[in-house]
PDB file of C-alpha atoms in Angstrom:
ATOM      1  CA  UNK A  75     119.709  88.590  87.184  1.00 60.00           C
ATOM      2  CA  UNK A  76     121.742  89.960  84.209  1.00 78.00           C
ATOM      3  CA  UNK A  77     125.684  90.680  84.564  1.00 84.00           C
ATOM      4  CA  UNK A  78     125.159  94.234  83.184  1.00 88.00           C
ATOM      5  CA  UNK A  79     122.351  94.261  86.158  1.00 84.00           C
ATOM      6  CA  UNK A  80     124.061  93.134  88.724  1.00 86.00           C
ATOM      7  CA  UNK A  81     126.887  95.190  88.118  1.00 90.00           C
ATOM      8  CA  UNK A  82     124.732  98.561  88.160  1.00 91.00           C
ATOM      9  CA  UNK A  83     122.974  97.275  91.482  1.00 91.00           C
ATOM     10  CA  UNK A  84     126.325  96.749  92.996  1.00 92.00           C
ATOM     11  CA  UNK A  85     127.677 100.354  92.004  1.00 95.00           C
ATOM     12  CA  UNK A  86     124.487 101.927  93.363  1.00 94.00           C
ATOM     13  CA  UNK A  87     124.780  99.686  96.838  1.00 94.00           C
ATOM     14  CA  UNK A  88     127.679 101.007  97.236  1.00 94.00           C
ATOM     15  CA  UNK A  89     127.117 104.411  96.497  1.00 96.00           C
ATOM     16  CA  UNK A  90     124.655 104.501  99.297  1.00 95.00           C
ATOM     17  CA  UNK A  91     126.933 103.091 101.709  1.00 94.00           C
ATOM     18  CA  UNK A  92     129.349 105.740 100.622  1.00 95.00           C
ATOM     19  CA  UNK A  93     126.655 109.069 100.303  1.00 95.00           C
ATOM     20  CA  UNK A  94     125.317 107.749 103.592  1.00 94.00           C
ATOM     21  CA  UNK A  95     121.657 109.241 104.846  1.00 95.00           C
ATOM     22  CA  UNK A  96     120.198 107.879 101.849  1.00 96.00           C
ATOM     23  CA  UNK A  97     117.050 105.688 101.148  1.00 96.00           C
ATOM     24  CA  UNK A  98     117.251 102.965  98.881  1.00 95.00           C
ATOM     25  CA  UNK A  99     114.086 102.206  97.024  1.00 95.00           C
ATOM     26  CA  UNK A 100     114.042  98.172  95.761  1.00 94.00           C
ATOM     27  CA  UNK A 101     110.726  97.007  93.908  1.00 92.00           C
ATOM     28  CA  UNK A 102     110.548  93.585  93.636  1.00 92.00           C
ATOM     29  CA  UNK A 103     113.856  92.702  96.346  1.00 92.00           C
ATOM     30  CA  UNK A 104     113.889  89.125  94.666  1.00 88.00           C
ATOM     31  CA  UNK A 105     115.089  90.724  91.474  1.00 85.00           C
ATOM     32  CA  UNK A 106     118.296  91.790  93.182  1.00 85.00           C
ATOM     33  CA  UNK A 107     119.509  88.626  94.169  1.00 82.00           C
ATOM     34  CA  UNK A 108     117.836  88.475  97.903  1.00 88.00           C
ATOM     35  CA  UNK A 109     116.534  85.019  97.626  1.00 90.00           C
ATOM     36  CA  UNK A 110     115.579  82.533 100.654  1.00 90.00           C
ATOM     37  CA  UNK A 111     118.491  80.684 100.552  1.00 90.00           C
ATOM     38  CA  UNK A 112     121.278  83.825  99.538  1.00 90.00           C
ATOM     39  CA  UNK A 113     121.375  87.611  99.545  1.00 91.00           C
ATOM     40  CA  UNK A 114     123.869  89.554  97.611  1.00 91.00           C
ATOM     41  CA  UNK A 115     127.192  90.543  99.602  1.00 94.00           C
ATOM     42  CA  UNK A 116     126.283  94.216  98.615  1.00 94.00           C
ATOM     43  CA  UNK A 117     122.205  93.875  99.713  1.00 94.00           C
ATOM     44  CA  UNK A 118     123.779  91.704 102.209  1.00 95.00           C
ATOM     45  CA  UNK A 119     125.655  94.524 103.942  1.00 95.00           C
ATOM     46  CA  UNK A 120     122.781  96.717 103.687  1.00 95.00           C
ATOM     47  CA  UNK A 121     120.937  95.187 105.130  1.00 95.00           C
ATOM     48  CA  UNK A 122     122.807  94.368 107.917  1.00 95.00           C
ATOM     49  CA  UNK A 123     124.986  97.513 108.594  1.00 95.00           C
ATOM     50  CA  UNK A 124     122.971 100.382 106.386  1.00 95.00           C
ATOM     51  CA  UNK A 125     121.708 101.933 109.523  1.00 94.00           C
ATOM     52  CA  UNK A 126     125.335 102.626 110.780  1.00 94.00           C
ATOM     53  CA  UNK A 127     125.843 105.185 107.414  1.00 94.00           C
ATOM     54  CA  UNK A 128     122.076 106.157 107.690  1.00 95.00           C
ATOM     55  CA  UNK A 129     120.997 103.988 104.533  1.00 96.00           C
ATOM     56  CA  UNK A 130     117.296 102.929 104.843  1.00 96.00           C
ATOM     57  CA  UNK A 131     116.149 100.476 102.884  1.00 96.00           C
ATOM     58  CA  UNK A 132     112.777 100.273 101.553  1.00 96.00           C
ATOM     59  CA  UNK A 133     111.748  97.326  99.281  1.00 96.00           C
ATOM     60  CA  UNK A 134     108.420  95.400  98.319  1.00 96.00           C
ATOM     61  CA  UNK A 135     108.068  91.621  97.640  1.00 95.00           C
ATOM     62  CA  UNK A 136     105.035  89.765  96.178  1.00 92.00           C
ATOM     63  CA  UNK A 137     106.494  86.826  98.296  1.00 94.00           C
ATOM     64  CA  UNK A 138     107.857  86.877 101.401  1.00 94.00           C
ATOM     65  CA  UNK A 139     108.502  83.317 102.040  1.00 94.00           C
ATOM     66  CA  UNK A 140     110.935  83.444  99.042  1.00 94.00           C
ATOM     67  CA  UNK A 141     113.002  86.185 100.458  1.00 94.00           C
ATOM     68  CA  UNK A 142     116.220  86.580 102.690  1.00 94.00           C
ATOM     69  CA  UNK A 143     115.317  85.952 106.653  1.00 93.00           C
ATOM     70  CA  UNK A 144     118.015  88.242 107.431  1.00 94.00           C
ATOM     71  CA  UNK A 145     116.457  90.490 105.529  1.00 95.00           C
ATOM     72  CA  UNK A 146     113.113  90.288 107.040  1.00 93.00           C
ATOM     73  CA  UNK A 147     114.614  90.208 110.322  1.00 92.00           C
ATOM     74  CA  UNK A 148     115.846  93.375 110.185  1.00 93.00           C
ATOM     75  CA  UNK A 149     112.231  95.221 108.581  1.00 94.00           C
ATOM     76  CA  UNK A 150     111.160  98.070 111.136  1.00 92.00           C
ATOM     77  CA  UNK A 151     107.512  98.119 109.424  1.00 94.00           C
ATOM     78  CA  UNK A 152     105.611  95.778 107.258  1.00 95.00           C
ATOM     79  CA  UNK A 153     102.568  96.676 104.839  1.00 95.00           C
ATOM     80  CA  UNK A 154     100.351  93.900 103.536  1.00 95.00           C
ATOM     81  CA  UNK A 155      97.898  93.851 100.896  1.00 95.00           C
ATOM     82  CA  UNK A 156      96.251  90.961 100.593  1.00 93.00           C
ATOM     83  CA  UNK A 157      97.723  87.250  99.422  1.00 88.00           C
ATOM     84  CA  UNK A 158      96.778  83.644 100.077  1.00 88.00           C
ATOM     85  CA  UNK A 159      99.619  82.028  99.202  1.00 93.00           C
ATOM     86  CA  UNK A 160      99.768  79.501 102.282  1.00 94.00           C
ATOM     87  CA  UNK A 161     103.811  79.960 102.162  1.00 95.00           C
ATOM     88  CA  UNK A 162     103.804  83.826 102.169  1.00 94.00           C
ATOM     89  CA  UNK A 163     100.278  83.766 105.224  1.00 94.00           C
ATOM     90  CA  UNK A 164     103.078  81.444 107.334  1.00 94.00           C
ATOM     91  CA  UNK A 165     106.080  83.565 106.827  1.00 94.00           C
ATOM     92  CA  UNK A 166     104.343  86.539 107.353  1.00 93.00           C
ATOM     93  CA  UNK A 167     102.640  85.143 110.559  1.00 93.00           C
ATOM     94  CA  UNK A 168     106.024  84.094 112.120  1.00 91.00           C
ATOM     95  CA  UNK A 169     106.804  87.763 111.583  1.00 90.00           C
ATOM     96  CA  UNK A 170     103.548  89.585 112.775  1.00 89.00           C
ATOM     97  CA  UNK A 171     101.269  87.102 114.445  1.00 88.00           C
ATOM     98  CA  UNK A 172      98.921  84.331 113.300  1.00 89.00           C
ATOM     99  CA  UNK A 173      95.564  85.994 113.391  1.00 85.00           C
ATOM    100  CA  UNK A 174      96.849  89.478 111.907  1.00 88.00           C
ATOM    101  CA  UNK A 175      98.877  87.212 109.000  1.00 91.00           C
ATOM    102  CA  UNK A 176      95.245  85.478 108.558  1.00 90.00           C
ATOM    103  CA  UNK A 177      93.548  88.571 108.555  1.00 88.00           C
ATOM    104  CA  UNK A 178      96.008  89.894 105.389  1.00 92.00           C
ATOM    105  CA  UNK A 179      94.149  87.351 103.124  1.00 91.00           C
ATOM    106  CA  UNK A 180      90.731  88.998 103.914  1.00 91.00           C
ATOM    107  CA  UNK A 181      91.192  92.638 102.925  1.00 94.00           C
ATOM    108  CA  UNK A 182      89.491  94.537 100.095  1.00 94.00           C
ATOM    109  CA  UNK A 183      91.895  95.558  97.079  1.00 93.00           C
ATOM    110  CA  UNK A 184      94.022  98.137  98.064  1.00 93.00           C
ATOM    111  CA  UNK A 185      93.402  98.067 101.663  1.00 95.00           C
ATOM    112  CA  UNK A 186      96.755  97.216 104.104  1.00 96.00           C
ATOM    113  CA  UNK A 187      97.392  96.523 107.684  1.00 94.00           C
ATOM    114  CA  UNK A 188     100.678  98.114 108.129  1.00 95.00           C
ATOM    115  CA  UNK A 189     102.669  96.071 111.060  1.00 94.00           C
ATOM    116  CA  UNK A 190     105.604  97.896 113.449  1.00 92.00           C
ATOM    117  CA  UNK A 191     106.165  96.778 116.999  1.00 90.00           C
ATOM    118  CA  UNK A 192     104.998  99.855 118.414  1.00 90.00           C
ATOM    119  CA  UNK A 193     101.593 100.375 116.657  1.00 90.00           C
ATOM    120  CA  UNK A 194      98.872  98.391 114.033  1.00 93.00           C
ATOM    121  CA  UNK A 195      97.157 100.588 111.706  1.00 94.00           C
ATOM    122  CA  UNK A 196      95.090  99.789 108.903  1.00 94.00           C
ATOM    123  CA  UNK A 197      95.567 101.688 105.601  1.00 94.00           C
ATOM    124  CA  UNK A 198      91.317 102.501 103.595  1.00 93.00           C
ATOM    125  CA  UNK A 199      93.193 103.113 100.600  1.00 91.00           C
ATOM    126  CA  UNK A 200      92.512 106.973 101.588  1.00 93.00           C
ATOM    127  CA  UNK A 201      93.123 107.247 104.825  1.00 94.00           C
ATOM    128  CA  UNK A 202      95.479 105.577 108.069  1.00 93.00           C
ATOM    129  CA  UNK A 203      93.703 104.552 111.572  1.00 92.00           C
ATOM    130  CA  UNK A 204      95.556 103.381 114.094  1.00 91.00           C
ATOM    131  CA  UNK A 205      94.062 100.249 115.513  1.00 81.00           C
ATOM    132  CA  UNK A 206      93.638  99.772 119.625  1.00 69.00           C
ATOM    133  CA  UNK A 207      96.824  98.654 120.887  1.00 54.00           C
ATOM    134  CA  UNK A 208      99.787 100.434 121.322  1.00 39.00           C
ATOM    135  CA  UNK A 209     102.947  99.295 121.969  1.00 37.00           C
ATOM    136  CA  UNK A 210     102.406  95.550 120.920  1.00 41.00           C
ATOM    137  CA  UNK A 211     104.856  92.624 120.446  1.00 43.00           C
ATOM    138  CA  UNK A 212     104.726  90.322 118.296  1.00 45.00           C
ATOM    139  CA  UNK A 213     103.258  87.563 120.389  1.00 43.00           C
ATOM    140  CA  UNK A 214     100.335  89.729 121.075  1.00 43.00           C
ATOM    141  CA  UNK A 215      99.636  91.039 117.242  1.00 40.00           C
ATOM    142  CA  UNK A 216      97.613  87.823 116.844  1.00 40.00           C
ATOM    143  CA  UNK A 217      95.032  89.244 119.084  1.00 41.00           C
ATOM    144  CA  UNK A 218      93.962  92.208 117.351  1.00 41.00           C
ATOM    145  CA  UNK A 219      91.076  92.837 115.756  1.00 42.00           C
ATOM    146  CA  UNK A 220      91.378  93.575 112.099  1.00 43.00           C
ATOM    147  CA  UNK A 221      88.154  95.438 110.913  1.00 43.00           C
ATOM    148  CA  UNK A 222      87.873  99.079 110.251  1.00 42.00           C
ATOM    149  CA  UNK A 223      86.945 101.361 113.324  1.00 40.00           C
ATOM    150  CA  UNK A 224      83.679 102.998 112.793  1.00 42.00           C
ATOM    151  CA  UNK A 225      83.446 106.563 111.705  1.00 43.00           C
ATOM    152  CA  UNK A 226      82.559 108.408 114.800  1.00 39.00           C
TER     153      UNK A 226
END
């Protein structure tokens, strides 16, 4: 992560903080110093405060295992395309549910199961379906089924 970088995250962190009712937009979260072992103070208190000023936070990650717990912690909604990375099926299962993080490595390209813990839906790459279970906790995620319901 560059100086020149870093600097211009920081500036922009805190800019959101300050604007307040903002989203912030991070591809790749890793690339602004959110690893698994340290978060940047400015990401840090983002993360853990943003919703006081209205600052949402939306990032994506091509690994989750190598990303901030804190920061995972606090995710309202996950989407998953598919991975196989054993690392990244674990960390998302401690997060979701075994079965559900097992089911992630089986869907077609550009399909997702998007994960909240009110609802499970499953993204056709066209189209959103909500799966059958609503509310759901965590605990219970690993019991639903991940296929596509028929077209009726």
């Amino acid at each position: 992560f560059g100086e020149r970088r870093l600097y211009q995250f920081r500036q922009i962190a805190r800019s959101a903080l300050l604007l307040q009712d903002v989203q912030l937009h991070l591809e790749e979260i890793d690339q602004y110093g959110c690893t698994a072992l340290q978060m940047e103070p400015e990401l840090d208190e983002i993360v853990q405060t943003g919703r006081h000023f209205g600052v949402d936070l939306v990032y994506t990650t091509r690994r989750l295992a190598e990303v901030s717990r804190t920061l995972t912690s606090q995710t309202d909604e996950f989407v998953c395309f598919e991975f196989h990375e054993p690392r990244d099926t674990q960390a998302l299962a401690a997060r979701i549910g075994g079965d559900l993080a097992e089911r992630v490595k089986t869907l077609p390209d550009y399909h997702a199961i998007i994960w909240s813990p009110d609802a499970v839906r499953y993204w056709d790459g066209k189209e959103e379906t909500e799966l059958p279970a609503a509310p759901i906790a965590k605990s219970e995620a690993s019991t639903l089924p991940i296929t596509k319901p028929s077209e009726s």
